[in-house]
Amino acid sequence: VASSEEIQGKGTCYDKKNYKFQKKDCAWVAKAWEKRCQLKEEKGKEVEYVKENCINTCRECPEKICKDSSKKFVVKQRIYNCDVVKLNKGDAELCNSRIKGTDDIVANYCPKSCQRCQCSDSEQTFQVKGQELSCKIFKIIKGDKKLCKKQVDKTTKAVEDYCRKSCGKCEPGVPEPTPPPTSAPTTSAPTIAPTISPTITPTTAPTEPASEGICYDKRDYKFLGNPLFNCMWAAKKWRN
């Protein structure tokens, strides 16, 4: 974490002043931060990582200091505050813009809204197979591994690159513990069977199920309109 004497402005999270990786500074790292933040170099017996020095650029601002400033600031003759940055969903161009009269960029003042915290989900929306989603979906499906690995449309990124916290990607290289089963296997089997029933209906069946006491899931139901989240998906998650 940058010491107080290295902090120049009124923000909360800063890259280390005068840091160089092979004569290149954090501004160079920022141009391809996802790859360059993983770089390291040996200095004597120690190994120094880029991400430990360019903490703002590398989205490694510790949670304790990763707070938005309440102060207003000027960018390109317009007055902003961090609430405006949040409404813009951490727009990359705005977050990297220089604040008038300072050497700071907006992300120094608004690390949280610019998603510079060590462990955070992006507030941006994204599309998977044409369906618009956001990381808020994980409040319902709770870190579904299959969705985390899905590729985001028109990008080379996966959902887990947008939803680091929800997908358990905050500590690279450390496997996320497998949660214990919520119940014995015998209780899960009956939950799947009823979802198959609606697909087999008699040709003369009325609009309501003919057999008294039979309970059916709604046919063709999609949660949030997403074909990935049908009743079969719900059956696997019903206790959660």
mmCIF file of C-alpha atoms in Angstrom:
data_model
loop_
_atom_site.group_PDB
_atom_site.id
_atom_site.type_symbol
_atom_site.label_atom_id
_atom_site.label_comp_id
_atom_site.label_asym_id
_atom_site.label_seq_id
_atom_site.Cartn_x
_atom_site.Cartn_y
_atom_site.Cartn_z
ATOM 1 C CA VAL A 1 0.000 0.000 0.000
ATOM 2 C CA ALA A 2 1.330 3.441 -0.851
ATOM 3 C CA SER A 3 2.605 5.372 2.166
ATOM 4 C CA SER A 4 1.178 8.762 3.104
ATOM 5 C CA GLU A 5 4.194 10.558 1.693
ATOM 6 C CA GLU A 6 3.599 8.955 -1.698
ATOM 7 C CA ILE A 7 -0.016 10.141 -1.879
ATOM 8 C CA GLN A 8 -0.193 13.444 -3.704
ATOM 9 C CA GLY A 9 -3.879 14.247 -4.081
ATOM 10 C CA LYS A 10 -7.201 14.018 -2.272
ATOM 11 C CA GLY A 11 -8.130 10.544 -3.425
ATOM 12 C CA THR A 12 -7.786 7.289 -1.508
ATOM 13 C CA CYS A 13 -5.975 4.774 -3.737
ATOM 14 C CA TYR A 14 -2.768 5.540 -5.638
ATOM 15 C CA ASP A 15 -0.103 3.738 -7.623
ATOM 16 C CA LYS A 16 3.339 3.946 -6.011
ATOM 17 C CA LYS A 17 5.029 7.184 -6.953
ATOM 18 C CA ASN A 18 8.063 6.872 -9.274
ATOM 19 C CA TYR A 19 7.705 3.088 -9.558
ATOM 20 C CA LYS A 20 9.319 1.599 -12.673
ATOM 21 C CA PHE A 21 9.155 -1.894 -14.109
ATOM 22 C CA GLN A 22 12.127 -2.206 -16.444
ATOM 23 C CA LYS A 23 12.053 1.598 -16.922
ATOM 24 C CA LYS A 24 8.298 1.596 -17.594
ATOM 25 C CA ASP A 25 5.783 3.231 -15.267
ATOM 26 C CA CYS A 26 2.205 2.418 -14.229
ATOM 27 C CA ALA A 27 0.836 4.445 -17.152
ATOM 28 C CA TRP A 28 2.464 1.882 -19.455
ATOM 29 C CA VAL A 29 0.988 -0.937 -17.372
ATOM 30 C CA ALA A 30 -2.486 0.600 -17.712
ATOM 31 C CA LYS A 31 -2.504 0.160 -21.507
ATOM 32 C CA ALA A 32 -2.700 -3.622 -21.083
ATOM 33 C CA TRP A 33 -3.240 -3.968 -17.350
ATOM 34 C CA GLU A 34 -4.744 -7.467 -17.312
ATOM 35 C CA LYS A 35 -1.491 -8.975 -18.643
ATOM 36 C CA ARG A 36 1.075 -6.472 -17.413
ATOM 37 C CA CYS A 37 -0.159 -6.508 -13.819
ATOM 38 C CA GLN A 38 0.954 -10.145 -13.616
ATOM 39 C CA LEU A 39 4.560 -9.257 -14.477
ATOM 40 C CA LYS A 40 7.296 -9.552 -11.874
ATOM 41 C CA GLU A 41 11.035 -9.110 -11.591
ATOM 42 C CA GLU A 42 13.684 -10.391 -9.228
ATOM 43 C CA LYS A 43 15.498 -7.858 -7.077
ATOM 44 C CA GLY A 44 18.199 -9.659 -5.167
ATOM 45 C CA LYS A 45 16.538 -12.435 -3.198
ATOM 46 C CA GLU A 46 13.087 -10.863 -3.439
ATOM 47 C CA VAL A 47 10.469 -10.916 -6.178
ATOM 48 C CA GLU A 48 8.640 -7.663 -6.867
ATOM 49 C CA TYR A 49 5.235 -7.774 -8.545
ATOM 50 C CA VAL A 50 3.869 -4.976 -10.725
ATOM 51 C CA LYS A 51 0.409 -5.267 -9.145
ATOM 52 C CA GLU A 52 1.842 -4.581 -5.675
ATOM 53 C CA ASN A 53 3.128 -1.194 -6.866
ATOM 54 C CA CYS A 54 0.483 -0.152 -9.415
ATOM 55 C CA ILE A 55 -2.404 -0.975 -7.095
ATOM 56 C CA ASN A 56 -4.920 1.421 -8.645
ATOM 57 C CA THR A 57 -4.061 0.498 -12.211
ATOM 58 C CA CYS A 58 -4.161 -3.224 -11.355
ATOM 59 C CA ARG A 59 -7.487 -3.053 -9.483
ATOM 60 C CA GLU A 60 -5.741 -4.029 -6.245
ATOM 61 C CA CYS A 61 -6.827 -1.202 -3.933
ATOM 62 C CA PRO A 62 -7.224 -2.818 -0.493
ATOM 63 C CA GLU A 63 -10.792 -2.883 0.769
ATOM 64 C CA LYS A 64 -9.935 -0.674 3.767
ATOM 65 C CA ILE A 65 -8.917 2.260 1.569
ATOM 66 C CA CYS A 66 -11.020 1.503 -1.496
ATOM 67 C CA LYS A 67 -13.555 4.236 -0.855
ATOM 68 C CA ASP A 68 -14.882 6.981 -3.097
ATOM 69 C CA SER A 69 -14.063 10.577 -2.232
ATOM 70 C CA SER A 70 -16.949 12.905 -1.417
ATOM 71 C CA LYS A 71 -15.194 15.815 -3.119
ATOM 72 C CA LYS A 72 -16.159 17.319 -6.474
ATOM 73 C CA PHE A 73 -13.630 17.637 -9.271
ATOM 74 C CA VAL A 74 -13.340 19.022 -12.797
ATOM 75 C CA VAL A 75 -12.684 16.962 -15.924
ATOM 76 C CA LYS A 76 -12.666 18.671 -19.329
ATOM 77 C CA GLN A 77 -14.497 21.767 -18.005
ATOM 78 C CA ARG A 78 -17.268 19.708 -16.401
ATOM 79 C CA ILE A 79 -17.868 19.232 -12.679
ATOM 80 C CA TYR A 80 -18.118 15.629 -11.463
ATOM 81 C CA ASN A 81 -18.315 13.645 -8.274
ATOM 82 C CA CYS A 82 -18.063 9.907 -7.690
ATOM 83 C CA ASP A 83 -21.842 9.464 -7.802
ATOM 84 C CA VAL A 84 -21.752 10.561 -11.438
ATOM 85 C CA VAL A 85 -18.935 8.110 -12.120
ATOM 86 C CA LYS A 86 -21.025 5.337 -10.570
ATOM 87 C CA LEU A 87 -23.990 6.243 -12.771
ATOM 88 C CA ASN A 88 -21.667 5.907 -15.759
ATOM 89 C CA LYS A 89 -20.857 2.370 -14.531
ATOM 90 C CA GLY A 90 -17.157 3.038 -14.121
ATOM 91 C CA ASP A 91 -16.650 4.151 -17.723
ATOM 92 C CA ALA A 92 -13.000 3.395 -18.533
ATOM 93 C CA GLU A 93 -12.376 6.628 -20.434
ATOM 94 C CA LEU A 94 -13.794 8.757 -17.626
ATOM 95 C CA CYS A 95 -11.971 6.808 -14.899
ATOM 96 C CA ASN A 96 -8.637 7.327 -16.660
ATOM 97 C CA SER A 97 -9.240 11.032 -17.343
ATOM 98 C CA ARG A 98 -6.985 13.598 -15.701
ATOM 99 C CA ILE A 99 -8.549 15.824 -13.031
ATOM 100 C CA LYS A 100 -8.001 19.498 -13.736
ATOM 101 C CA GLY A 101 -5.336 21.171 -11.586
ATOM 102 C CA THR A 102 -3.915 17.870 -10.281
ATOM 103 C CA ASP A 103 -1.772 14.934 -11.344
ATOM 104 C CA ASP A 104 -4.610 12.611 -10.374
ATOM 105 C CA ILE A 105 -6.964 10.632 -12.548
ATOM 106 C CA VAL A 106 -10.609 10.075 -11.678
ATOM 107 C CA ALA A 107 -9.888 6.512 -10.483
ATOM 108 C CA ASN A 108 -7.735 7.958 -7.679
ATOM 109 C CA TYR A 109 -10.770 9.799 -6.334
ATOM 110 C CA CYS A 110 -13.341 7.123 -7.165
ATOM 111 C CA PRO A 111 -11.597 3.712 -6.890
ATOM 112 C CA LYS A 112 -14.790 1.944 -5.858
ATOM 113 C CA SER A 113 -16.960 3.346 -8.655
ATOM 114 C CA CYS A 114 -14.138 2.661 -11.128
ATOM 115 C CA GLN A 115 -13.917 -0.974 -9.931
ATOM 116 C CA ARG A 116 -10.346 -0.627 -8.654
ATOM 117 C CA CYS A 117 -10.961 -2.556 -5.419
ATOM 118 C CA GLN A 118 -9.113 -5.811 -4.789
ATOM 119 C CA CYS A 119 -12.242 -7.898 -4.853
ATOM 120 C CA SER A 120 -15.250 -6.416 -6.625
ATOM 121 C CA ASP A 121 -17.844 -7.121 -9.283
ATOM 122 C CA SER A 122 -18.192 -4.807 -12.253
ATOM 123 C CA GLU A 123 -21.365 -2.748 -12.436
ATOM 124 C CA GLN A 124 -21.339 -2.975 -16.230
ATOM 125 C CA THR A 125 -23.912 -5.074 -18.040
ATOM 126 C CA PHE A 126 -22.781 -7.677 -20.568
ATOM 127 C CA GLN A 127 -24.342 -10.171 -22.939
ATOM 128 C CA VAL A 128 -24.123 -13.955 -22.992
ATOM 129 C CA LYS A 129 -25.694 -15.605 -26.031
ATOM 130 C CA GLY A 130 -27.701 -12.453 -26.708
ATOM 131 C CA GLN A 131 -29.054 -12.171 -23.165
ATOM 132 C CA GLU A 132 -28.168 -9.015 -21.231
ATOM 133 C CA LEU A 133 -26.905 -9.782 -17.721
ATOM 134 C CA SER A 134 -25.081 -8.144 -14.848
ATOM 135 C CA CYS A 135 -23.239 -9.479 -11.802
ATOM 136 C CA LYS A 136 -26.400 -8.939 -9.747
ATOM 137 C CA ILE A 137 -27.656 -12.237 -11.169
ATOM 138 C CA PHE A 138 -25.267 -13.995 -8.762
ATOM 139 C CA LYS A 139 -27.295 -12.788 -5.799
ATOM 140 C CA ILE A 140 -29.841 -15.322 -7.024
ATOM 141 C CA ILE A 141 -27.768 -18.097 -8.566
ATOM 142 C CA LYS A 142 -24.855 -17.783 -6.100
ATOM 143 C CA GLY A 143 -21.700 -18.304 -8.131
ATOM 144 C CA ASP A 144 -22.950 -20.774 -10.724
ATOM 145 C CA LYS A 145 -19.692 -22.187 -12.108
ATOM 146 C CA LYS A 146 -21.105 -22.855 -15.564
ATOM 147 C CA LEU A 147 -22.203 -19.245 -16.009
ATOM 148 C CA CYS A 148 -18.869 -17.935 -14.673
ATOM 149 C CA LYS A 149 -17.055 -19.758 -17.494
ATOM 150 C CA LYS A 150 -19.389 -18.561 -20.262
ATOM 151 C CA GLN A 151 -17.836 -16.257 -22.836
ATOM 152 C CA VAL A 152 -19.197 -12.731 -23.010
ATOM 153 C CA ASP A 153 -20.518 -11.846 -26.456
ATOM 154 C CA LYS A 154 -18.174 -9.932 -28.790
ATOM 155 C CA THR A 155 -15.236 -10.202 -26.359
ATOM 156 C CA THR A 156 -12.506 -12.675 -25.441
ATOM 157 C CA LYS A 157 -13.514 -12.413 -21.768
ATOM 158 C CA ALA A 158 -15.544 -14.769 -19.617
ATOM 159 C CA VAL A 159 -18.271 -13.763 -17.161
ATOM 160 C CA GLU A 160 -15.803 -14.332 -14.305
ATOM 161 C CA ASP A 161 -13.669 -11.472 -15.634
ATOM 162 C CA TYR A 162 -16.594 -9.117 -14.970
ATOM 163 C CA CYS A 163 -17.785 -10.750 -11.746
ATOM 164 C CA ARG A 164 -14.545 -11.485 -9.902
ATOM 165 C CA LYS A 165 -16.055 -11.482 -6.441
ATOM 166 C CA SER A 166 -19.144 -13.519 -7.278
ATOM 167 C CA CYS A 167 -17.149 -16.084 -9.240
ATOM 168 C CA GLY A 168 -14.469 -16.491 -6.571
ATOM 169 C CA LYS A 169 -11.660 -15.014 -8.671
ATOM 170 C CA CYS A 170 -10.316 -12.549 -6.113
ATOM 171 C CA GLU A 171 -7.366 -14.694 -5.157
ATOM 172 C CA PRO A 172 -5.753 -16.044 -8.365
ATOM 173 C CA GLY A 173 -4.242 -19.468 -7.895
ATOM 174 C CA VAL A 174 -6.179 -20.255 -4.729
ATOM 175 C CA PRO A 175 -9.010 -22.690 -5.434
ATOM 176 C CA GLU A 176 -12.371 -21.770 -4.010
ATOM 177 C CA PRO A 177 -13.517 -24.292 -1.388
ATOM 178 C CA THR A 178 -16.285 -26.608 -2.429
ATOM 179 C CA PRO A 179 -19.397 -25.970 -0.324
ATOM 180 C CA PRO A 180 -20.781 -29.011 1.537
ATOM 181 C CA PRO A 181 -24.028 -30.518 0.240
ATOM 182 C CA THR A 182 -27.119 -29.041 1.820
ATOM 183 C CA SER A 183 -28.818 -32.408 2.160
ATOM 184 C CA ALA A 184 -28.481 -36.102 1.482
ATOM 185 C CA PRO A 185 -28.469 -37.115 -2.216
ATOM 186 C CA THR A 186 -31.777 -38.930 -1.851
ATOM 187 C CA THR A 187 -33.650 -35.666 -1.329
ATOM 188 C CA SER A 188 -32.457 -34.100 -4.581
ATOM 189 C CA ALA A 189 -33.713 -36.780 -6.967
ATOM 190 C CA PRO A 190 -37.468 -36.093 -6.640
ATOM 191 C CA THR A 191 -36.962 -32.380 -7.420
ATOM 192 C CA ILE A 192 -35.875 -33.133 -10.971
ATOM 193 C CA ALA A 193 -38.664 -35.488 -11.992
ATOM 194 C CA PRO A 194 -41.594 -33.001 -12.012
ATOM 195 C CA THR A 195 -39.755 -30.688 -14.451
ATOM 196 C CA ILE A 196 -39.884 -33.432 -17.096
ATOM 197 C CA SER A 197 -43.629 -34.013 -16.788
ATOM 198 C CA PRO A 198 -44.886 -30.889 -18.613
ATOM 199 C CA THR A 199 -43.109 -31.950 -21.815
ATOM 200 C CA ILE A 200 -45.327 -35.046 -22.072
ATOM 201 C CA THR A 201 -48.947 -33.922 -22.334
ATOM 202 C CA PRO A 202 -51.882 -35.852 -23.831
ATOM 203 C CA THR A 203 -53.114 -34.557 -27.187
ATOM 204 C CA THR A 204 -56.603 -34.086 -25.749
ATOM 205 C CA ALA A 205 -55.457 -32.393 -22.542
ATOM 206 C CA PRO A 206 -57.320 -29.205 -21.551
ATOM 207 C CA THR A 207 -55.491 -26.037 -20.551
ATOM 208 C CA GLU A 208 -55.295 -27.268 -16.920
ATOM 209 C CA PRO A 209 -53.680 -30.619 -15.983
ATOM 210 C CA ALA A 210 -56.321 -33.346 -16.211
ATOM 211 C CA SER A 211 -55.133 -35.501 -13.321
ATOM 212 C CA GLU A 212 -56.282 -34.285 -9.934
ATOM 213 C CA GLY A 213 -53.450 -33.569 -7.518
ATOM 214 C CA ILE A 214 -50.752 -33.225 -10.213
ATOM 215 C CA CYS A 215 -48.547 -30.122 -9.930
ATOM 216 C CA TYR A 216 -46.717 -28.861 -12.969
ATOM 217 C CA ASP A 217 -44.014 -26.229 -13.533
ATOM 218 C CA LYS A 218 -44.973 -23.553 -16.036
ATOM 219 C CA ARG A 219 -43.994 -24.622 -19.541
ATOM 220 C CA ASP A 220 -41.322 -22.563 -21.355
ATOM 221 C CA TYR A 221 -40.639 -20.439 -18.242
ATOM 222 C CA LYS A 222 -37.358 -18.494 -18.401
ATOM 223 C CA PHE A 223 -36.051 -16.511 -15.401
ATOM 224 C CA LEU A 224 -35.151 -12.978 -16.557
ATOM 225 C CA GLY A 225 -35.921 -14.203 -20.067
ATOM 226 C CA ASN A 226 -32.672 -16.174 -20.114
ATOM 227 C CA PRO A 227 -32.974 -19.683 -21.649
ATOM 228 C CA LEU A 228 -30.174 -20.876 -19.337
ATOM 229 C CA PHE A 229 -32.385 -20.296 -16.304
ATOM 230 C CA ASN A 230 -35.398 -22.580 -16.729
ATOM 231 C CA CYS A 231 -37.123 -24.808 -14.179
ATOM 232 C CA MET A 232 -34.514 -27.538 -14.622
ATOM 233 C CA TRP A 233 -31.893 -24.995 -13.514
ATOM 234 C CA ALA A 234 -34.107 -23.921 -10.597
ATOM 235 C CA ALA A 235 -34.472 -27.542 -9.459
ATOM 236 C CA LYS A 236 -30.714 -27.818 -8.948
ATOM 237 C CA LYS A 237 -30.689 -24.642 -6.842
ATOM 238 C CA TRP A 238 -34.074 -24.835 -5.087
ATOM 239 C CA ARG A 239 -32.705 -25.129 -1.549
ATOM 240 C CA ASN A 240 -30.437 -22.111 -1.993
#
